[in-house]
């Protein structure tokens, strides 16, 4: 393999992971990021979970009905702002058509393989980096408030077992034995022992540091505004800080990727799925295991290394709008008390609210690989709720693609041209 210069657009967890594994494969890398070195992104304030438990794609039966049901509740965890947008209608139509049982059967084994291989990457990186990002391998608890939710999660657990992912239904007493430091008011839980959690900020910071130490070039405060192409060949990328050249280009701009790719006539149907998190620096109780409050769709993660406790949730499809909607944040805060009575909404008073835009494809799978219309352009985006979890495996697979090696996992379903 000959070493190439690879330019990656976007310094979130996906762009950095692609850069890191490409550098390890012997390539020179340039990361072009519109933000400054201390910029915020969706990759920082997320819940930090590594989730083999998430093998059901977002586009699954029942999701459309659920979306319609919850649309009118301002505090609900899922919301699509109705608006006359061609992109939204097109995305919604594709989502509805894909959300079938057959699609779940096809996508689930791939999501399992990606998640388990991704988890293995984190374990290896933790060993190599002296666990600088606090990987905790204690699993994940799906905490159910109602018998109905427990029954549904129990069915998912059986399905997980059939796919080779361990999962176990627990009574409230069994859950309390696993999590003795947390007061819970629940009907039961499902335990996924292979899930993990970590500090996303520390992971991104360590990736950045290792890239810089390895000789990667960072072009901060450089927004990609256009491209120069000659036929099937991208000659250069135009940024607010000047033109940059490379042998290969990778678009990893998160929710902004369709906009970045637009000038190249690349068609990546995507919506931004806004989520929020609030982090208690000195929580009243600190769990050992990360959890999801199932009916409320709130993630609860003890942040390793600093003793904080993060609560995250909601999926608002409202375009590239980064404003904070207090009603949705209230929805998260009010839900916590119902499952974890030691916490009250008062605990969250004056706690800063973080928000991030997830890049959400209409079929629940990311776009990873080369685009057909050019010989030196690839995409790595659309990871929705799993971008941290799948970051390293995406980087590893992309490094194989860029090096001309066969990818370790069949990437056919991730084809970025699948809707073209
Ligand atoms: C509340 C919440 C909780 C979550 N919890 C989890 C979790 O527990 N586990 C998990 O796996 N995932 C989780 N996620 C999802 C995860 O955070 C995302 O999937 C992931 O961060 C996406 O990474 P990215 O690199 O694709 O995008 P981003 O992090 O958004 O990075 C994209 C980068 O591209 C840059 N950019 C954009 N346009 C341009 C341009 N024109 N020129 C140059 N640069 C540009 C942006 O500035 C940004 O830095 C959560 C998300 C939210 C909102």
CSV table of N, CA and C in Angstrom, one decimal, residues 247-338:
chain,number,residue,atom,x,y,z
A,247,UNK,N,-4.9,13.5,-1.6
A,247,UNK,CA,-5.2,12.4,-2.5
A,247,UNK,C,-6.6,11.9,-2.4
A,248,UNK,N,-7.1,11.9,-1.1
A,248,UNK,CA,-8.4,11.4,-0.8
A,248,UNK,C,-9.1,12.3,0.1
A,249,UNK,N,-10.5,12.4,0.0
A,249,UNK,CA,-11.3,13.3,0.9
A,249,UNK,C,-12.4,12.4,1.5
A,250,UNK,N,-12.6,12.7,2.8
A,250,UNK,CA,-13.7,12.0,3.5
A,250,UNK,C,-14.6,13.1,4.2
A,251,UNK,N,-15.9,13.0,3.9
A,251,UNK,CA,-16.8,13.9,4.5
A,251,UNK,C,-17.3,13.3,5.8
A,252,UNK,N,-17.0,13.9,7.0
A,252,UNK,CA,-17.5,13.4,8.3
A,252,UNK,C,-18.0,14.6,9.1
A,253,UNK,N,-18.9,15.3,8.4
A,253,UNK,CA,-19.3,16.6,9.0
A,253,UNK,C,-20.6,16.4,9.8
A,254,UNK,N,-20.9,15.2,10.3
A,254,UNK,CA,-22.1,15.0,11.2
A,254,UNK,C,-23.3,15.5,10.5
A,255,UNK,N,-24.2,16.2,11.2
A,255,UNK,CA,-25.5,16.6,10.6
A,255,UNK,C,-25.4,17.5,9.5
A,256,UNK,N,-24.2,18.1,9.3
A,256,UNK,CA,-24.0,19.1,8.2
A,256,UNK,C,-23.5,18.4,7.0
A,257,UNK,N,-23.3,17.1,7.0
A,257,UNK,CA,-22.7,16.4,5.9
A,257,UNK,C,-23.4,16.6,4.6
A,258,UNK,N,-24.8,16.5,4.6
A,258,UNK,CA,-25.5,16.7,3.3
A,258,UNK,C,-25.2,18.1,2.7
A,259,UNK,N,-25.1,19.1,3.5
A,259,UNK,CA,-24.8,20.4,3.1
A,259,UNK,C,-23.4,20.5,2.5
A,260,UNK,N,-22.4,19.8,3.1
A,260,UNK,CA,-21.0,19.8,2.6
A,260,UNK,C,-21.0,19.1,1.3
A,261,UNK,N,-21.8,18.0,1.2
A,261,UNK,CA,-21.7,17.2,0.0
A,261,UNK,C,-22.5,17.7,-1.2
A,262,UNK,N,-23.4,18.7,-0.8
A,262,UNK,CA,-24.4,19.1,-1.8
A,262,UNK,C,-23.8,19.6,-3.1
A,263,UNK,N,-22.7,20.4,-3.0
A,263,UNK,CA,-22.1,21.0,-4.2
A,263,UNK,C,-21.5,19.9,-5.1
A,264,UNK,N,-21.3,18.7,-4.6
A,264,UNK,CA,-20.8,17.6,-5.4
A,264,UNK,C,-21.9,16.7,-5.9
A,265,UNK,N,-23.1,17.2,-5.8
A,265,UNK,CA,-24.3,16.5,-6.2
A,265,UNK,C,-24.4,15.1,-5.5
A,266,UNK,N,-23.9,14.9,-4.3
A,266,UNK,CA,-24.0,13.7,-3.6
A,266,UNK,C,-25.3,13.8,-2.8
A,267,UNK,N,-26.0,12.7,-2.8
A,267,UNK,CA,-27.4,12.7,-2.2
A,267,UNK,C,-27.4,11.8,-0.9
A,268,UNK,N,-27.3,12.5,0.2
A,268,UNK,CA,-27.3,11.8,1.5
A,268,UNK,C,-28.5,12.2,2.3
A,269,UNK,N,-29.7,11.6,2.1
A,269,UNK,CA,-30.8,12.0,2.9
A,269,UNK,C,-30.5,11.9,4.4
A,270,UNK,N,-30.8,13.0,5.1
A,270,UNK,CA,-30.4,13.0,6.5
A,270,UNK,C,-31.2,14.1,7.2
A,271,UNK,N,-31.5,13.9,8.5
A,271,UNK,CA,-32.1,14.9,9.3
A,271,UNK,C,-31.3,15.0,10.6
A,272,UNK,N,-31.2,16.2,11.1
A,272,UNK,CA,-30.5,16.4,12.4
A,272,UNK,C,-31.5,16.0,13.5
A,273,UNK,N,-31.1,15.2,14.5
A,273,UNK,CA,-31.9,14.8,15.6
A,273,UNK,C,-31.4,15.4,16.9
A,274,UNK,N,-32.0,16.5,17.3
A,274,UNK,CA,-31.4,17.2,18.4
A,274,UNK,C,-31.7,16.5,19.7
A,275,UNK,N,-30.6,16.4,20.5
A,275,UNK,CA,-30.8,15.9,21.9
A,275,UNK,C,-30.1,16.8,22.9
A,276,UNK,N,-30.5,16.6,24.2
A,276,UNK,CA,-30.0,17.4,25.2
A,276,UNK,C,-29.3,16.6,26.3
A,277,UNK,N,-28.4,17.1,27.0
A,277,UNK,CA,-27.9,16.5,28.3
A,277,UNK,C,-27.7,17.5,29.4
A,278,UNK,N,-27.9,17.0,30.6
A,278,UNK,CA,-27.6,17.8,31.8
A,278,UNK,C,-26.7,17.0,32.7
A,279,UNK,N,-25.7,17.6,33.2
A,279,UNK,CA,-24.7,16.8,34.0
A,279,UNK,C,-24.6,17.4,35.4
A,280,UNK,N,-24.9,16.5,36.4
A,280,UNK,CA,-24.8,16.9,37.8
A,280,UNK,C,-23.4,16.6,38.2
A,281,UNK,N,-22.7,17.7,38.7
A,281,UNK,CA,-21.3,17.5,39.1
A,281,UNK,C,-21.1,16.7,40.4
A,282,UNK,N,-22.1,17.0,41.3
A,282,UNK,CA,-22.0,16.3,42.6
A,282,UNK,C,-23.3,15.6,42.9
A,283,UNK,N,-23.6,14.5,42.2
A,283,UNK,CA,-24.9,13.8,42.3
A,283,UNK,C,-25.1,13.3,43.7
A,284,UNK,N,-26.4,13.2,44.1
A,284,UNK,CA,-26.7,12.7,45.4
A,284,UNK,C,-26.4,11.2,45.5
A,285,UNK,N,-26.6,10.5,44.4
A,285,UNK,CA,-26.2,9.1,44.3
A,285,UNK,C,-25.5,8.8,43.0
A,286,UNK,N,-24.6,7.9,43.0
A,286,UNK,CA,-23.8,7.6,41.8
A,286,UNK,C,-23.9,6.1,41.4
A,287,UNK,N,-24.6,5.8,40.4
A,287,UNK,CA,-24.7,4.4,40.0
A,287,UNK,C,-23.3,3.9,39.4
A,288,UNK,N,-23.2,2.6,39.3
A,288,UNK,CA,-22.0,1.9,38.8
A,288,UNK,C,-22.2,1.7,37.3
A,289,UNK,N,-23.4,1.5,36.9
A,289,UNK,CA,-23.7,1.0,35.6
A,289,UNK,C,-24.5,2.0,34.9
A,290,UNK,N,-24.3,2.2,33.6
A,290,UNK,CA,-25.1,3.2,32.8
A,290,UNK,C,-26.5,2.6,32.6
A,291,UNK,N,-27.5,3.4,32.4
A,291,UNK,CA,-28.9,2.9,32.3
A,291,UNK,C,-29.7,3.8,31.3
A,292,UNK,N,-30.7,3.2,30.9
A,292,UNK,CA,-31.7,3.9,30.1
A,292,UNK,C,-33.1,3.8,30.8
A,293,UNK,N,-33.7,4.9,31.0
A,293,UNK,CA,-35.1,4.9,31.6
A,293,UNK,C,-36.0,4.7,30.4
A,294,UNK,N,-36.5,3.5,30.3
A,294,UNK,CA,-37.0,3.0,29.0
A,294,UNK,C,-38.2,3.9,28.5
A,295,UNK,N,-39.3,4.0,29.2
A,295,UNK,CA,-40.4,4.7,28.7
A,295,UNK,C,-40.1,6.2,28.4
A,296,UNK,N,-39.2,6.8,29.2
A,296,UNK,CA,-38.9,8.2,29.1
A,296,UNK,C,-37.8,8.4,28.0
A,297,UNK,N,-37.1,7.3,27.7
A,297,UNK,CA,-36.0,7.4,26.7
A,297,UNK,C,-34.9,8.3,27.2
A,298,UNK,N,-34.6,8.2,28.5
A,298,UNK,CA,-33.5,9.1,29.0
A,298,UNK,C,-32.3,8.2,29.4
A,299,UNK,N,-31.1,8.6,29.0
A,299,UNK,CA,-29.9,7.9,29.3
A,299,UNK,C,-29.3,8.4,30.6
A,300,UNK,N,-28.8,7.6,31.4
A,300,UNK,CA,-28.2,8.0,32.7
A,300,UNK,C,-26.7,7.4,32.7
A,301,UNK,N,-25.7,8.2,32.8
A,301,UNK,CA,-24.4,7.7,32.7
A,301,UNK,C,-23.5,8.3,33.8
A,302,UNK,N,-22.9,7.5,34.7
A,302,UNK,CA,-21.9,8.0,35.6
A,302,UNK,C,-20.7,8.3,34.8
A,303,UNK,N,-20.3,9.6,34.8
A,303,UNK,CA,-19.1,9.9,34.0
A,303,UNK,C,-17.8,9.5,34.7
A,304,UNK,N,-17.1,8.6,34.0
A,304,UNK,CA,-15.9,8.0,34.7
A,304,UNK,C,-14.9,9.1,34.9
A,305,UNK,N,-14.1,9.0,35.8
A,305,UNK,CA,-12.9,9.9,36.1
A,305,UNK,C,-13.3,11.2,36.8
A,306,UNK,N,-14.5,11.6,36.7
A,306,UNK,CA,-14.8,12.9,37.5
A,306,UNK,C,-16.0,12.9,38.4
A,307,UNK,N,-16.6,11.7,38.6
A,307,UNK,CA,-17.7,11.5,39.5
A,307,UNK,C,-19.0,12.2,39.2
A,308,UNK,N,-19.1,12.8,38.0
A,308,UNK,CA,-20.4,13.4,37.6
A,308,UNK,C,-21.4,12.4,37.1
A,309,UNK,N,-22.6,12.9,37.0
A,309,UNK,CA,-23.7,12.0,36.5
A,309,UNK,C,-24.5,12.7,35.4
A,310,UNK,N,-24.5,12.1,34.2
A,310,UNK,CA,-25.1,12.8,33.1
A,310,UNK,C,-26.5,12.1,32.7
A,311,UNK,N,-27.4,13.0,32.4
A,311,UNK,CA,-28.7,12.5,31.9
A,311,UNK,C,-28.9,13.1,30.5
A,312,UNK,N,-29.3,12.3,29.6
A,312,UNK,CA,-29.4,12.8,28.2
A,312,UNK,C,-30.6,12.2,27.5
A,313,UNK,N,-31.2,12.9,26.6
A,313,UNK,CA,-32.3,12.3,25.9
A,313,UNK,C,-32.9,13.3,24.9
A,314,UNK,N,-34.1,12.9,24.4
A,314,UNK,CA,-34.9,13.5,23.3
A,314,UNK,C,-34.3,13.4,21.9
A,315,UNK,N,-35.2,13.3,21.0
A,315,UNK,CA,-34.8,13.3,19.6
A,315,UNK,C,-35.8,14.2,18.9
A,316,UNK,N,-35.3,15.5,18.7
A,316,UNK,CA,-36.2,16.5,18.0
A,316,UNK,C,-35.7,16.7,16.6
A,317,UNK,N,-36.6,16.4,15.7
A,317,UNK,CA,-36.2,16.6,14.2
A,317,UNK,C,-36.7,18.0,13.9
A,318,UNK,N,-35.9,18.9,14.0
A,318,UNK,CA,-36.3,20.3,13.8
A,318,UNK,C,-35.3,21.1,12.9
A,319,UNK,N,-34.6,20.4,12.0
A,319,UNK,CA,-33.7,21.0,11.1
A,319,UNK,C,-32.4,21.3,11.8
A,320,UNK,N,-31.5,22.1,11.2
A,320,UNK,CA,-30.2,22.4,11.8
A,320,UNK,C,-30.4,23.6,12.8
A,321,UNK,N,-31.3,23.4,13.7
A,321,UNK,CA,-31.6,24.4,14.7
A,321,UNK,C,-31.0,24.0,16.0
A,322,UNK,N,-30.1,24.8,16.5
A,322,UNK,CA,-29.3,24.4,17.7
A,322,UNK,C,-29.9,25.1,19.0
A,323,UNK,N,-31.0,25.7,18.9
A,323,UNK,CA,-31.6,26.4,20.1
A,323,UNK,C,-32.0,25.4,21.1
A,324,UNK,N,-32.1,25.8,22.3
A,324,UNK,CA,-32.6,24.9,23.4
A,324,UNK,C,-34.0,25.1,23.7
A,325,UNK,N,-34.8,24.0,23.7
A,325,UNK,CA,-36.2,24.1,23.9
A,325,UNK,C,-36.4,23.6,25.4
A,326,UNK,N,-36.8,24.6,26.3
A,326,UNK,CA,-36.8,24.3,27.7
A,326,UNK,C,-37.9,23.2,28.0
A,327,UNK,N,-38.9,23.0,27.2
A,327,UNK,CA,-40.0,22.0,27.5
A,327,UNK,C,-39.4,20.6,27.3
A,328,UNK,N,-38.5,20.4,26.3
A,328,UNK,CA,-37.9,19.1,26.1
A,328,UNK,C,-37.0,18.8,27.3
A,329,UNK,N,-36.2,19.8,27.7
A,329,UNK,CA,-35.3,19.6,28.8
A,329,UNK,C,-36.1,19.2,30.1
A,330,UNK,N,-37.2,19.9,30.3
A,330,UNK,CA,-38.1,19.6,31.4
A,330,UNK,C,-38.6,18.1,31.3
A,331,UNK,N,-38.8,17.7,30.1
A,331,UNK,CA,-39.3,16.3,29.9
A,331,UNK,C,-38.2,15.3,30.5
A,332,UNK,N,-36.9,15.6,30.2
A,332,UNK,CA,-35.9,14.7,30.7
A,332,UNK,C,-35.8,14.8,32.3
A,333,UNK,N,-35.8,16.0,32.8
A,333,UNK,CA,-35.6,16.3,34.2
A,333,UNK,C,-36.8,15.6,35.0
A,334,UNK,N,-38.0,15.8,34.5
A,334,UNK,CA,-39.1,15.3,35.3
A,334,UNK,C,-39.2,13.8,35.2
A,335,UNK,N,-38.6,13.2,34.2
A,335,UNK,CA,-38.7,11.7,34.1
A,335,UNK,C,-37.8,11.1,35.1
A,336,UNK,N,-36.6,11.8,35.4
A,336,UNK,CA,-35.6,11.2,36.3
A,336,UNK,C,-36.2,10.8,37.6
A,337,UNK,N,-37.0,11.7,38.2
A,337,UNK,CA,-37.6,11.5,39.6
A,337,UNK,C,-38.5,10.3,39.6
A,338,UNK,N,-39.2,10.0,38.5
A,338,UNK,CA,-40.1,8.9,38.5
A,338,UNK,C,-39.4,7.5,38.7
